[in-house]
mmCIF file of C-alpha atoms in Angstrom:
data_model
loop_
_atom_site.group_PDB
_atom_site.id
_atom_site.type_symbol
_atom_site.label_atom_id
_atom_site.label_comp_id
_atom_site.label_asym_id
_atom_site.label_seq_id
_atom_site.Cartn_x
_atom_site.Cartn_y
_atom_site.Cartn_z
ATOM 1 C CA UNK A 1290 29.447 154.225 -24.782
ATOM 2 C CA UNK A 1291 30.541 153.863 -27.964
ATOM 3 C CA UNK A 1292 29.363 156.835 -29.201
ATOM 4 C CA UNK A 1293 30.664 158.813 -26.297
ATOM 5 C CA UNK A 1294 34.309 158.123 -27.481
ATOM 6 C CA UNK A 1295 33.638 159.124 -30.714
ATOM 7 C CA UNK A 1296 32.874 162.858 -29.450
ATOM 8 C CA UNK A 1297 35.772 162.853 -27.115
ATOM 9 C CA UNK A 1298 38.068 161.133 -29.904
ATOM 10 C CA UNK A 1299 36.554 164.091 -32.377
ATOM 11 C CA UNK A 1300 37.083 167.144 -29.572
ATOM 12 C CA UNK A 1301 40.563 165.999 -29.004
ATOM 13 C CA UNK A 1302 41.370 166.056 -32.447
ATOM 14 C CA UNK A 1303 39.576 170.247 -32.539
ATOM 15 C CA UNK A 1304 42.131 170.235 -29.706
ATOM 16 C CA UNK A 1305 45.153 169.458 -31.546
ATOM 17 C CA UNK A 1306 43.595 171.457 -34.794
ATOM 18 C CA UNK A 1307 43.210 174.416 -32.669
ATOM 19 C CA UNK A 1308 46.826 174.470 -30.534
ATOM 20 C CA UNK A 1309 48.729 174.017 -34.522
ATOM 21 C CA UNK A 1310 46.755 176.435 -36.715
ATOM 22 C CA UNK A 1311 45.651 179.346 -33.820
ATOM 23 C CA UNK A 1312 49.661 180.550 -33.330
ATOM 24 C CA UNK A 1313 49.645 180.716 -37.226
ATOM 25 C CA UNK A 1314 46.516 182.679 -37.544
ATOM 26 C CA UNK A 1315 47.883 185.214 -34.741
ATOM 27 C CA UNK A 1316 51.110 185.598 -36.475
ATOM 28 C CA UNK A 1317 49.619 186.410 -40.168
ATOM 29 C CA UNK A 1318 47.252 188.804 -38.099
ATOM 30 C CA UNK A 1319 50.314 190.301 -36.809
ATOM 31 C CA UNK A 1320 51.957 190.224 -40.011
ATOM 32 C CA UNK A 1321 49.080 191.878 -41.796
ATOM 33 C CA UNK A 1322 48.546 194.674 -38.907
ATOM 34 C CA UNK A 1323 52.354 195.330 -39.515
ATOM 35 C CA UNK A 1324 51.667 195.703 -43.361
ATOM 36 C CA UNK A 1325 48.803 198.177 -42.747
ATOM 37 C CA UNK A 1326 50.798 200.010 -40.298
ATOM 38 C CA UNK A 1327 53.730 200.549 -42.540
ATOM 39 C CA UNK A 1328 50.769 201.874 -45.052
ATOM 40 C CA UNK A 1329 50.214 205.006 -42.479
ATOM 41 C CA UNK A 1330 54.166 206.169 -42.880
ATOM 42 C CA UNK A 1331 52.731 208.380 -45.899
ATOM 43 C CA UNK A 1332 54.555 210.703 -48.471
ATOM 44 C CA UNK A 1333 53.494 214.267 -48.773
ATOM 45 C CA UNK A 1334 53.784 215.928 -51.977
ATOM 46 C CA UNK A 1335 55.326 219.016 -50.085
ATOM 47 C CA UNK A 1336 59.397 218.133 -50.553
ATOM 48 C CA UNK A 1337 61.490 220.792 -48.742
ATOM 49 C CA UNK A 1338 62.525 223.256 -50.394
ATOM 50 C CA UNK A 1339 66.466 223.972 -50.846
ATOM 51 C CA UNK A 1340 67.765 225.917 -48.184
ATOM 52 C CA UNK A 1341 71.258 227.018 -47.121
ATOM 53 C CA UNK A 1342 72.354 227.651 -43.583
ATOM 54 C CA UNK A 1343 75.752 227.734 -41.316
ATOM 55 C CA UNK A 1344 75.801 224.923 -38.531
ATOM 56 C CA UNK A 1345 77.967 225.185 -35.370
ATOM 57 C CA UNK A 1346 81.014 223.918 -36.819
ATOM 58 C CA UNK A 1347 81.019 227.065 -39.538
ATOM 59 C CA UNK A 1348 80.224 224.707 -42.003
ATOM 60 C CA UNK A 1349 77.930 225.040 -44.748
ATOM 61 C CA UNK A 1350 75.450 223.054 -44.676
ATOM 62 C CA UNK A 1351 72.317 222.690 -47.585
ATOM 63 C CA UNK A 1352 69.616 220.166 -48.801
ATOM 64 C CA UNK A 1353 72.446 217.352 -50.027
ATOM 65 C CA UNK A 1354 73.952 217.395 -46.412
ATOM 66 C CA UNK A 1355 70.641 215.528 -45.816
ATOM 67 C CA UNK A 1356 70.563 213.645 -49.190
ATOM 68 C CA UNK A 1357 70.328 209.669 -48.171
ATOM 69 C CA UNK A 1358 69.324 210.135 -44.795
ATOM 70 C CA UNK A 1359 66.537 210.234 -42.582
ATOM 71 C CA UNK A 1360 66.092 213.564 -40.291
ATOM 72 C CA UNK A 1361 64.158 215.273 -38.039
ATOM 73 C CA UNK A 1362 63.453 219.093 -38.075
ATOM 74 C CA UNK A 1363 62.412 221.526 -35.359
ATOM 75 C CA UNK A 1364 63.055 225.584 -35.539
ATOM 76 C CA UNK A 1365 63.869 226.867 -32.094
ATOM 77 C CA UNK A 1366 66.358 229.418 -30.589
ATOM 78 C CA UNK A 1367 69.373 229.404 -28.014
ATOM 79 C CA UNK A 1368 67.587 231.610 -25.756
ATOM 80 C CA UNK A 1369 64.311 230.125 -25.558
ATOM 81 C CA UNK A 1370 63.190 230.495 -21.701
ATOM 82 C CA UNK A 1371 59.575 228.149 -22.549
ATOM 83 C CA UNK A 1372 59.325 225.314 -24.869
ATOM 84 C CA UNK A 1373 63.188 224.966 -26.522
ATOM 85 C CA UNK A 1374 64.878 223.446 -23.388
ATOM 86 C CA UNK A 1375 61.887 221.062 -23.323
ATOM 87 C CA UNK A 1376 61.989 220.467 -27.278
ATOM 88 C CA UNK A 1377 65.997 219.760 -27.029
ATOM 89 C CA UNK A 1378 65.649 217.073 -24.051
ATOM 90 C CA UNK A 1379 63.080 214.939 -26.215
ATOM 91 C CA UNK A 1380 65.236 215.630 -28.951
ATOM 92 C CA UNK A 1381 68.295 213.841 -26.971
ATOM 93 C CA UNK A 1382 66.697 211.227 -26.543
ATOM 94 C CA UNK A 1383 66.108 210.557 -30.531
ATOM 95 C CA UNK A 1384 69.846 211.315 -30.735
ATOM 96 C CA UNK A 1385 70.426 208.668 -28.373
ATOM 97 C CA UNK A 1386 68.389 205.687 -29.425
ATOM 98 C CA UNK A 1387 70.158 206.391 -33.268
ATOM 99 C CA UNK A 1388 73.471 207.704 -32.242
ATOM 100 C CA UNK A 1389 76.097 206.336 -34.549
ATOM 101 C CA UNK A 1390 73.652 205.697 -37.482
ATOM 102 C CA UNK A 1391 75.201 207.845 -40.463
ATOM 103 C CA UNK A 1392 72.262 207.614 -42.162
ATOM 104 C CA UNK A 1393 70.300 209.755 -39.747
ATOM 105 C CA UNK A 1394 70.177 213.641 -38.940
ATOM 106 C CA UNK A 1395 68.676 216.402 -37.029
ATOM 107 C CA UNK A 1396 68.195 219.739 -38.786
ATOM 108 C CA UNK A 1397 67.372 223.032 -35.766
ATOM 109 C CA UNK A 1398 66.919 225.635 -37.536
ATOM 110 C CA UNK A 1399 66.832 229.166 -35.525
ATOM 111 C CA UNK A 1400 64.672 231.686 -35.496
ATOM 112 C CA UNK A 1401 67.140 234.615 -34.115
ATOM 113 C CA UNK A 1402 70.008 234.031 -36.766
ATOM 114 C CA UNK A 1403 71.152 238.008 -35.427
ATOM 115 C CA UNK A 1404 71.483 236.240 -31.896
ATOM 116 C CA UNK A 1405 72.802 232.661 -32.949
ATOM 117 C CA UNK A 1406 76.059 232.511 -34.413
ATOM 118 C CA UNK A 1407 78.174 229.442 -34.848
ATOM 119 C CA UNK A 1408 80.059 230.152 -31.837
ATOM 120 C CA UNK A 1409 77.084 230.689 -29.604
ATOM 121 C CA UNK A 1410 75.151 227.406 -31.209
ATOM 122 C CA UNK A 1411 78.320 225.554 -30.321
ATOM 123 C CA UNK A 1412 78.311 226.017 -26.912
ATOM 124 C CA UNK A 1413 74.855 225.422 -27.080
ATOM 125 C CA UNK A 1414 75.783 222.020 -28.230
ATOM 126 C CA UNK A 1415 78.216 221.161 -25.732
ATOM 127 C CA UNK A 1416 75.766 222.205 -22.896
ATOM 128 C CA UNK A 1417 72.833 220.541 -24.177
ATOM 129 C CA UNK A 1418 74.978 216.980 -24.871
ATOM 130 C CA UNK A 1419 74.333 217.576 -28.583
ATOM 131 C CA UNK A 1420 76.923 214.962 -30.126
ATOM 132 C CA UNK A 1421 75.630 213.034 -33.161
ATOM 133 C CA UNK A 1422 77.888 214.269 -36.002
ATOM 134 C CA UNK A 1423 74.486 214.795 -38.248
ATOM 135 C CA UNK A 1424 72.800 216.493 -35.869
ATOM 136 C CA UNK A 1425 73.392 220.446 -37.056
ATOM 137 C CA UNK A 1426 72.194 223.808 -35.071
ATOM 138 C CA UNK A 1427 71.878 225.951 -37.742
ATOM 139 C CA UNK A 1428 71.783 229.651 -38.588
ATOM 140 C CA UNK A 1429 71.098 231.854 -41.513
ATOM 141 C CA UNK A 1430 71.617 235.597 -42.974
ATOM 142 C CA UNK A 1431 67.933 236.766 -41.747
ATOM 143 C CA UNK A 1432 65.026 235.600 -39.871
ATOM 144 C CA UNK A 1433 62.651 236.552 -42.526
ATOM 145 C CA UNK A 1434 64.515 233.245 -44.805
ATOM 146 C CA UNK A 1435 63.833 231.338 -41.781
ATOM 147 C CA UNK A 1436 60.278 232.066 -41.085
ATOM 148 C CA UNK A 1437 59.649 231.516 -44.833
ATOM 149 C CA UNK A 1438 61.319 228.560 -44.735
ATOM 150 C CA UNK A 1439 58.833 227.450 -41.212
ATOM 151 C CA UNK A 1440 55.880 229.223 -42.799
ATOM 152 C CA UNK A 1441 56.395 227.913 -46.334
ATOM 153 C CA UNK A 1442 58.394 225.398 -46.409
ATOM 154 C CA UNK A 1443 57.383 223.494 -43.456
ATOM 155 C CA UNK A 1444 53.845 225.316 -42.777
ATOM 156 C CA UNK A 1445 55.036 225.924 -38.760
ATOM 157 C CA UNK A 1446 54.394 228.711 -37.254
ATOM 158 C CA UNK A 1447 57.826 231.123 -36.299
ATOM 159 C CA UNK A 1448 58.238 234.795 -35.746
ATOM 160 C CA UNK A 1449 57.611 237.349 -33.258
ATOM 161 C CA UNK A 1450 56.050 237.129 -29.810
ATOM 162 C CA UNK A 1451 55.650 237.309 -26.525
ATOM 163 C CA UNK A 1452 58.498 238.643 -24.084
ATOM 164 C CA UNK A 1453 57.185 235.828 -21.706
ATOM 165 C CA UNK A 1454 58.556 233.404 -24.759
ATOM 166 C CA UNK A 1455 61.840 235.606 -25.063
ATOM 167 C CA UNK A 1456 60.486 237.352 -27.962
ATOM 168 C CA UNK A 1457 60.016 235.186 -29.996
ATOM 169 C CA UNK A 1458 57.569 232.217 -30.913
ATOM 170 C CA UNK A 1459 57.627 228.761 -32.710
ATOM 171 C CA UNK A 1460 55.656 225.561 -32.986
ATOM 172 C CA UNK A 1461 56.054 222.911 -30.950
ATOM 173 C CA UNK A 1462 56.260 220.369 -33.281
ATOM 174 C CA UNK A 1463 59.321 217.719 -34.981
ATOM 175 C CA UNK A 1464 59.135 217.363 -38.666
ATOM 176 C CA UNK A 1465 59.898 213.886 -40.361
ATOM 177 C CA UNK A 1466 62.170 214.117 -43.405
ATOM 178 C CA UNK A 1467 62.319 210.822 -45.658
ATOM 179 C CA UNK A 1468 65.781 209.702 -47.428
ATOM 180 C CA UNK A 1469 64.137 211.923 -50.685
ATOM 181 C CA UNK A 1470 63.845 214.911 -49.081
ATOM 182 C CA UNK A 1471 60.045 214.344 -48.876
ATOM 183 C CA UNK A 1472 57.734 214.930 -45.123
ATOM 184 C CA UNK A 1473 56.740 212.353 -44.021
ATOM 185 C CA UNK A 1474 53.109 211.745 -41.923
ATOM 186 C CA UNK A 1475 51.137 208.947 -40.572
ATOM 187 C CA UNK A 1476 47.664 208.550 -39.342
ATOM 188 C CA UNK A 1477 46.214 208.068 -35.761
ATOM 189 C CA UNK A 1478 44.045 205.144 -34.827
ATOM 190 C CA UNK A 1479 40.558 206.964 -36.491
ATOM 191 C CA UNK A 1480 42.633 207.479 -39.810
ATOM 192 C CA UNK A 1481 43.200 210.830 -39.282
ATOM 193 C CA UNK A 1482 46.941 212.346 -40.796
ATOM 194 C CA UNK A 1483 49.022 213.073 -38.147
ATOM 195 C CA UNK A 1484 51.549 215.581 -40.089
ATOM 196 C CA UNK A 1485 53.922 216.737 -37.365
ATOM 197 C CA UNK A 1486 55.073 214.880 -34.035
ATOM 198 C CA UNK A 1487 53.847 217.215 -30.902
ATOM 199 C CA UNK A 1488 56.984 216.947 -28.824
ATOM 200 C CA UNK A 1489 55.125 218.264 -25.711
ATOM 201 C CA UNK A 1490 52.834 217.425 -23.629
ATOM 202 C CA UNK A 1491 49.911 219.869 -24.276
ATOM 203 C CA UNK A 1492 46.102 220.184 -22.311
ATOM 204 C CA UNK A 1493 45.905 216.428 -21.254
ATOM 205 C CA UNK A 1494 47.881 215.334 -24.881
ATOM 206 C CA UNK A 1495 51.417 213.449 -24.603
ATOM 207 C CA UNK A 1496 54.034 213.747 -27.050
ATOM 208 C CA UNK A 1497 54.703 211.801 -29.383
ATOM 209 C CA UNK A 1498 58.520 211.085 -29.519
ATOM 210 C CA UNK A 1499 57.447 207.339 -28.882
ATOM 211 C CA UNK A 1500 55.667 206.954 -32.788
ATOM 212 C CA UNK A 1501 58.584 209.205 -34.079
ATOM 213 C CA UNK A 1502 61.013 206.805 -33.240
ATOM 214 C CA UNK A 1503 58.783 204.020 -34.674
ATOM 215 C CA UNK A 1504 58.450 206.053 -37.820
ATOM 216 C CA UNK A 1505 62.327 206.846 -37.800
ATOM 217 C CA UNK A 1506 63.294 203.218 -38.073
ATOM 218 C CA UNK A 1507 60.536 202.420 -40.593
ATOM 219 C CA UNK A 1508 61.836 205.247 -43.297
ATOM 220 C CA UNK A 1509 65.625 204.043 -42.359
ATOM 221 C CA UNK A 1510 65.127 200.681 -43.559
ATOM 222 C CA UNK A 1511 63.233 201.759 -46.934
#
């Protein structure tokens, strides 16, 4: 009998062991899984390159507009009948959950700079409840500076196409722009480097607005 409290008097005290120490061991897990995650946010060694472009406003806006702050880049244009509208919804949304924070932007760049003036990005604005005061529509003197700047800068696709597309084509796809001026990437679950954000849902794939917004608040509090 004796004996038998002795292994009851021992498994309660495992007991007590395991209800103070297992919460600990679950939070440094956490802790370290947060660590490695923050690991995946990774620096290219592409920085963009200096560009100069009007916004709606008629103001110019260049490379230091952007200097401090964290922003987001797509190229799309006013009269996009396919993927734009869809692009500029998600993109609300990122406006929304950091609207207010001066230390964050939005950079869409067109491709038809002949068709999208300031005046005609404006109202573009004001239909499409574009509000943050970083977020700039912007135009330039010729699409061929813009599609180098997609091509070369950025390597996304942008230039002619389809009538079905409005005559024009462009990826689907939100760049991540660090405080430097450096793209930023991170890497899926099988370590793969996941350069761009797919903002639409493609063949069975969902966007990924979701780990933009993660990544957005990670590179905002470097």
């Amino acid at each position: 009998m004796k004996k038998k409290y002795s292994y009851i008097g021992i498994a309660f005290i495992i007991l007590l062991f395991g209800i103070y120490t297992v919460p600990k061991v679950v939070d440094r897990f956490k802790a370290d899984t947060t660590l490695e995650y923050l690991k995946t946010i990774e620096k290219q060694k592409r920085k963009v390159p200096e560009f100069e472009f009007i916004n709606q406003e008629g103001k110019i806006i260049t490379n230091k507009s952007y200097e401090g702050k964290v922003y987001v880049v797509e190229f799309f244009f006013s009269t996009c009948p396919s993927i734009c509208p869809i692009m500029n919804q998600k993109m609300v949304t990122i406006q929304d959950a950091f609207f207010g924070n001066p230390n964050f932007g939005i950079a869409s760049i067109s491709i038809t700079p002949e068709i999208d003036t300031p005046e005609i990005l404006k109202e573009y604005a004001q239909v499409n409840r574009i509000t943050h005061r970083n977020w700039h529509l912007l135009t330039g003197k010729s699409d061929d500076m813009v599609y180098a700047l997609a091509k070369q800068g950025f390597q996304l696709y942008a230039g002619k196409g389809e009538d079905e597309h409005g005559g024009f084509e462009h990826s689907g796809y939100f760049a991540l722009v660090d405080k430097n001026g450096f793209i930023r990437s991170r890497k899926d679950e099988n370590g793969n480097t996941i350069i761009y954000y797919n903002a639409l849902e493609d063949n069975g794939f969902p966007d990924q607005i979701k780990e933009l917004k993660e990544d957005i608040k990670i590179l905002l509090n470097e």
